[in-house]
């Protein structure tokens, strides 16, 4: 089967014919239907998130079950599923606490010494990013990284829920508790930020301010529920947000992952407000903040990982939100591309020309 392989950081992915193993105990083999391109894949390509090549990236998939391994009872061939990197074990401290998205098992693949799930034409093992590796025609995943969805949900839109939508929507719906009428700022209107914006709207936030450097995104932001838009490429975005919100917002979601925008997000947060860091700043960059700003104004900063999801519970609900019209996904898709165009897709992402791009498999 065909896959896009990362051979070396900072280099284009290579389309290769690779092999995939049979499903072992607790594993499911899928035919990939669609995969979104997420900024975190690009961060791995560029070396800002450690995952050693050679490997297959892609972690925002939807697909159809082809075969199940021993002991798998939740899926049968033909099921339509979304894949999520938040694989959970069910018994660790985080899982039993109700925070399975922090489960350390998501960073483990097959047990040591077992055959690789993926290997190249020479038989050498290929890393499988996030237990998914969706830049490939087939995927072999732990059953606990999958959720079955309604048959009437189109898979080229369902895939977006696999990472970006869950990350953004969940940041607003799960990580923090936004009271009706609270002021919210979204910094960065990529797939993640546009989903956080929709989450803020769904919870009943008041003023919702959208901030980006690409003013063409503002029409979409307004359509998704933004009341105000700030062009960060023109003048002081922090001052503009203070002006609109009367001294800073109740909640600010940083959805880019840059040091300057993290600092701006803290500065945009008002007295008693909360900054939510959703974007992943490349490791090991540091950002400085003024602690007295937090103490004297009792501001909070929290990280939000994968939308603090319990994805088997959240994702079917997000599918319902889409099908009842509350969650806009069609508008988020800038283009549908083939696997062979994946590198062009990342170039467009680097230039900030797109909201979300989806690889559709035949
Ligand atoms: N100020 C405001 N907006 C900016 C700035 C800036 N200085 N720099 C970039 N942006 C905007 C871009 O124009 C774009 O609209 O931020 C947005 C980023 O969107 P994407 O690149 O599509 O990123 P996305 O996939 O949404 O992911 C955002 O979340 O999950 C994490 O790792 C992911 O860190 C990444 C972040
Ligand atoms: Zn992602
Ligand atoms: Zn666990």
XYZ file of C-alpha atoms in Angstrom, residues 99-296:
198
model
C -8.365 12.282 32.252
C -7.535 9.527 29.731
C -6.049 12.083 27.311
C -3.045 12.226 29.676
C -2.573 8.420 29.674
C 1.109 7.561 29.118
C 0.135 4.497 27.040
C -0.543 6.790 24.057
C 3.228 7.033 23.568
C 3.710 3.248 23.419
C 3.428 1.142 20.296
C 3.413 -2.644 20.192
C 5.229 -4.439 23.037
C 9.006 -4.534 22.707
C 10.287 -7.363 20.524
C 7.081 -7.664 18.420
C 7.048 -7.193 14.659
C 6.670 -3.595 13.455
C 3.179 -2.541 12.403
C 4.699 -0.807 9.344
C 7.789 -1.649 7.290
C 9.322 -0.356 4.062
C 10.083 -2.216 0.811
C 13.398 -3.485 2.234
C 11.618 -4.846 5.338
C 13.022 -2.153 7.648
C 10.589 -0.953 10.341
C 8.889 2.432 9.973
C 7.723 4.457 12.947
C 3.964 4.880 13.288
C 3.142 8.382 14.453
C 0.574 8.566 17.259
C -0.385 4.867 16.812
C -2.177 6.044 13.651
C 0.035 7.008 10.653
C -2.833 8.163 8.480
C -0.775 9.404 5.512
C -1.223 5.863 4.207
C -3.903 3.870 2.427
C -4.307 1.540 5.418
C -3.804 1.896 9.165
C -3.197 -0.668 11.921
C -4.311 0.820 15.244
C -5.048 -0.164 18.832
C -8.849 -0.459 19.219
C -8.541 2.093 22.020
C -7.511 4.762 19.534
C -10.745 4.429 17.555
C -14.381 5.416 17.908
C -17.306 4.211 15.815
C -19.490 6.939 14.315
C -22.900 7.257 12.665
C -23.214 5.865 9.144
C -24.630 9.153 7.828
C -21.464 11.122 8.711
C -19.283 11.849 5.630
C -15.745 10.603 6.330
C -13.922 13.489 4.586
C -15.407 15.786 7.237
C -15.349 13.256 10.093
C -11.548 13.117 9.917
C -11.273 16.741 11.062
C -12.773 15.677 14.391
C -9.813 13.297 14.856
C -7.457 16.056 16.001
C -7.949 19.733 15.135
C -11.661 20.010 15.891
C -11.416 17.971 19.089
C -8.366 19.992 20.187
C -10.037 23.360 19.639
C -13.632 22.517 20.508
C -12.542 20.531 23.573
C -10.299 23.379 24.805
C -13.435 25.520 25.018
C -15.906 22.822 26.121
C -13.752 20.608 28.408
C -10.541 22.287 29.588
C -12.194 25.393 30.995
C -15.682 26.273 32.087
C -16.855 29.304 30.077
C -19.914 30.943 31.633
C -22.556 32.314 29.248
C -21.659 35.839 28.228
C -17.929 35.611 29.056
C -15.538 37.397 26.695
C -13.296 35.135 24.649
C -10.310 35.781 22.373
C -9.071 33.270 19.835
C -5.481 33.879 18.712
C -4.788 32.053 15.431
C -7.519 30.947 13.045
C -6.189 27.653 11.708
C -8.213 24.464 12.064
C -7.635 24.452 15.817
C -8.501 28.118 16.399
C -11.622 27.966 14.217
C -12.798 24.977 16.252
C -12.088 26.745 19.575
C -14.075 29.693 18.249
C -17.015 27.425 17.491
C -16.697 25.865 20.958
C -16.888 29.323 22.525
C -20.018 30.047 20.477
C -21.613 26.706 21.399
C -21.049 27.360 25.153
C -22.730 30.747 24.841
C -19.753 33.092 25.196
C -20.420 36.840 24.794
C -17.950 38.889 22.746
C -15.735 36.532 20.741
C -12.674 38.256 19.298
C -10.757 36.522 16.487
C -7.086 37.454 16.003
C -4.942 36.513 12.993
C -2.384 38.043 10.646
C -4.282 36.839 7.546
C -7.268 39.105 7.160
C -8.924 36.785 4.594
C -9.743 34.504 7.526
C -12.040 37.057 9.166
C -15.036 36.402 6.929
C -14.926 32.753 7.963
C -14.406 33.702 11.622
C -17.525 35.921 11.546
C -19.498 33.112 9.911
C -18.364 30.823 12.773
C -19.487 33.250 15.469
C -16.788 35.903 15.998
C -18.194 39.300 16.976
C -14.926 41.192 16.379
C -11.777 40.586 14.339
C -8.277 41.956 14.969
C -5.601 41.975 12.270
C -2.372 41.312 14.197
C -0.295 42.382 11.183
C -1.623 45.932 11.591
C -0.782 47.621 14.859
C -0.909 46.401 18.442
C -3.236 43.390 18.768
C -3.034 43.430 22.586
C -4.201 47.053 22.747
C -6.994 46.291 20.269
C -8.238 43.387 22.418
C -8.109 45.523 25.586
C -10.143 48.186 23.798
C -12.817 45.718 22.607
C -13.097 43.792 25.896
C -12.770 46.753 28.255
C -9.424 45.779 29.793
C -8.739 42.209 28.721
C -10.748 39.049 28.092
C -12.090 36.397 30.466
C -10.604 33.621 28.315
C -7.832 33.770 25.703
C -7.044 30.702 23.606
C -3.594 30.664 22.006
C -4.044 28.406 18.982
C -0.767 28.910 17.111
C 2.179 27.767 19.242
C 4.577 30.724 18.927
C 6.451 32.369 21.798
C 5.383 35.955 20.910
C 1.703 35.001 20.605
C 1.848 33.100 23.921
C 3.112 36.297 25.572
C 0.488 38.392 23.767
C -2.226 35.967 24.873
C -1.269 36.391 28.537
C -1.284 40.170 28.015
C -4.737 40.003 26.346
C -6.139 38.142 29.370
C -7.982 40.436 31.768
C -8.079 40.574 35.559
C -9.196 37.180 36.902
C -9.088 35.710 33.418
C -7.575 32.509 32.041
C -5.067 32.018 29.242
C -5.439 28.629 27.575
C -2.365 27.406 25.701
C -3.597 25.151 22.914
C -0.864 25.625 20.302
C 2.303 23.599 20.854
C 5.400 25.804 21.016
C 8.325 23.801 19.574
C 10.372 22.026 22.283
C 12.567 23.365 24.006
C 11.693 27.048 23.428
C 10.982 29.140 26.538
C 8.619 32.095 26.960
C 8.933 34.702 29.694
C 5.985 36.109 31.615
C 5.799 38.530 34.520
C 4.683 36.545 37.614
C 3.310 39.667 39.347
C 0.886 39.994 36.429
C -0.567 36.619 37.474
C -0.486 37.279 41.226
C -1.855 40.788 41.374
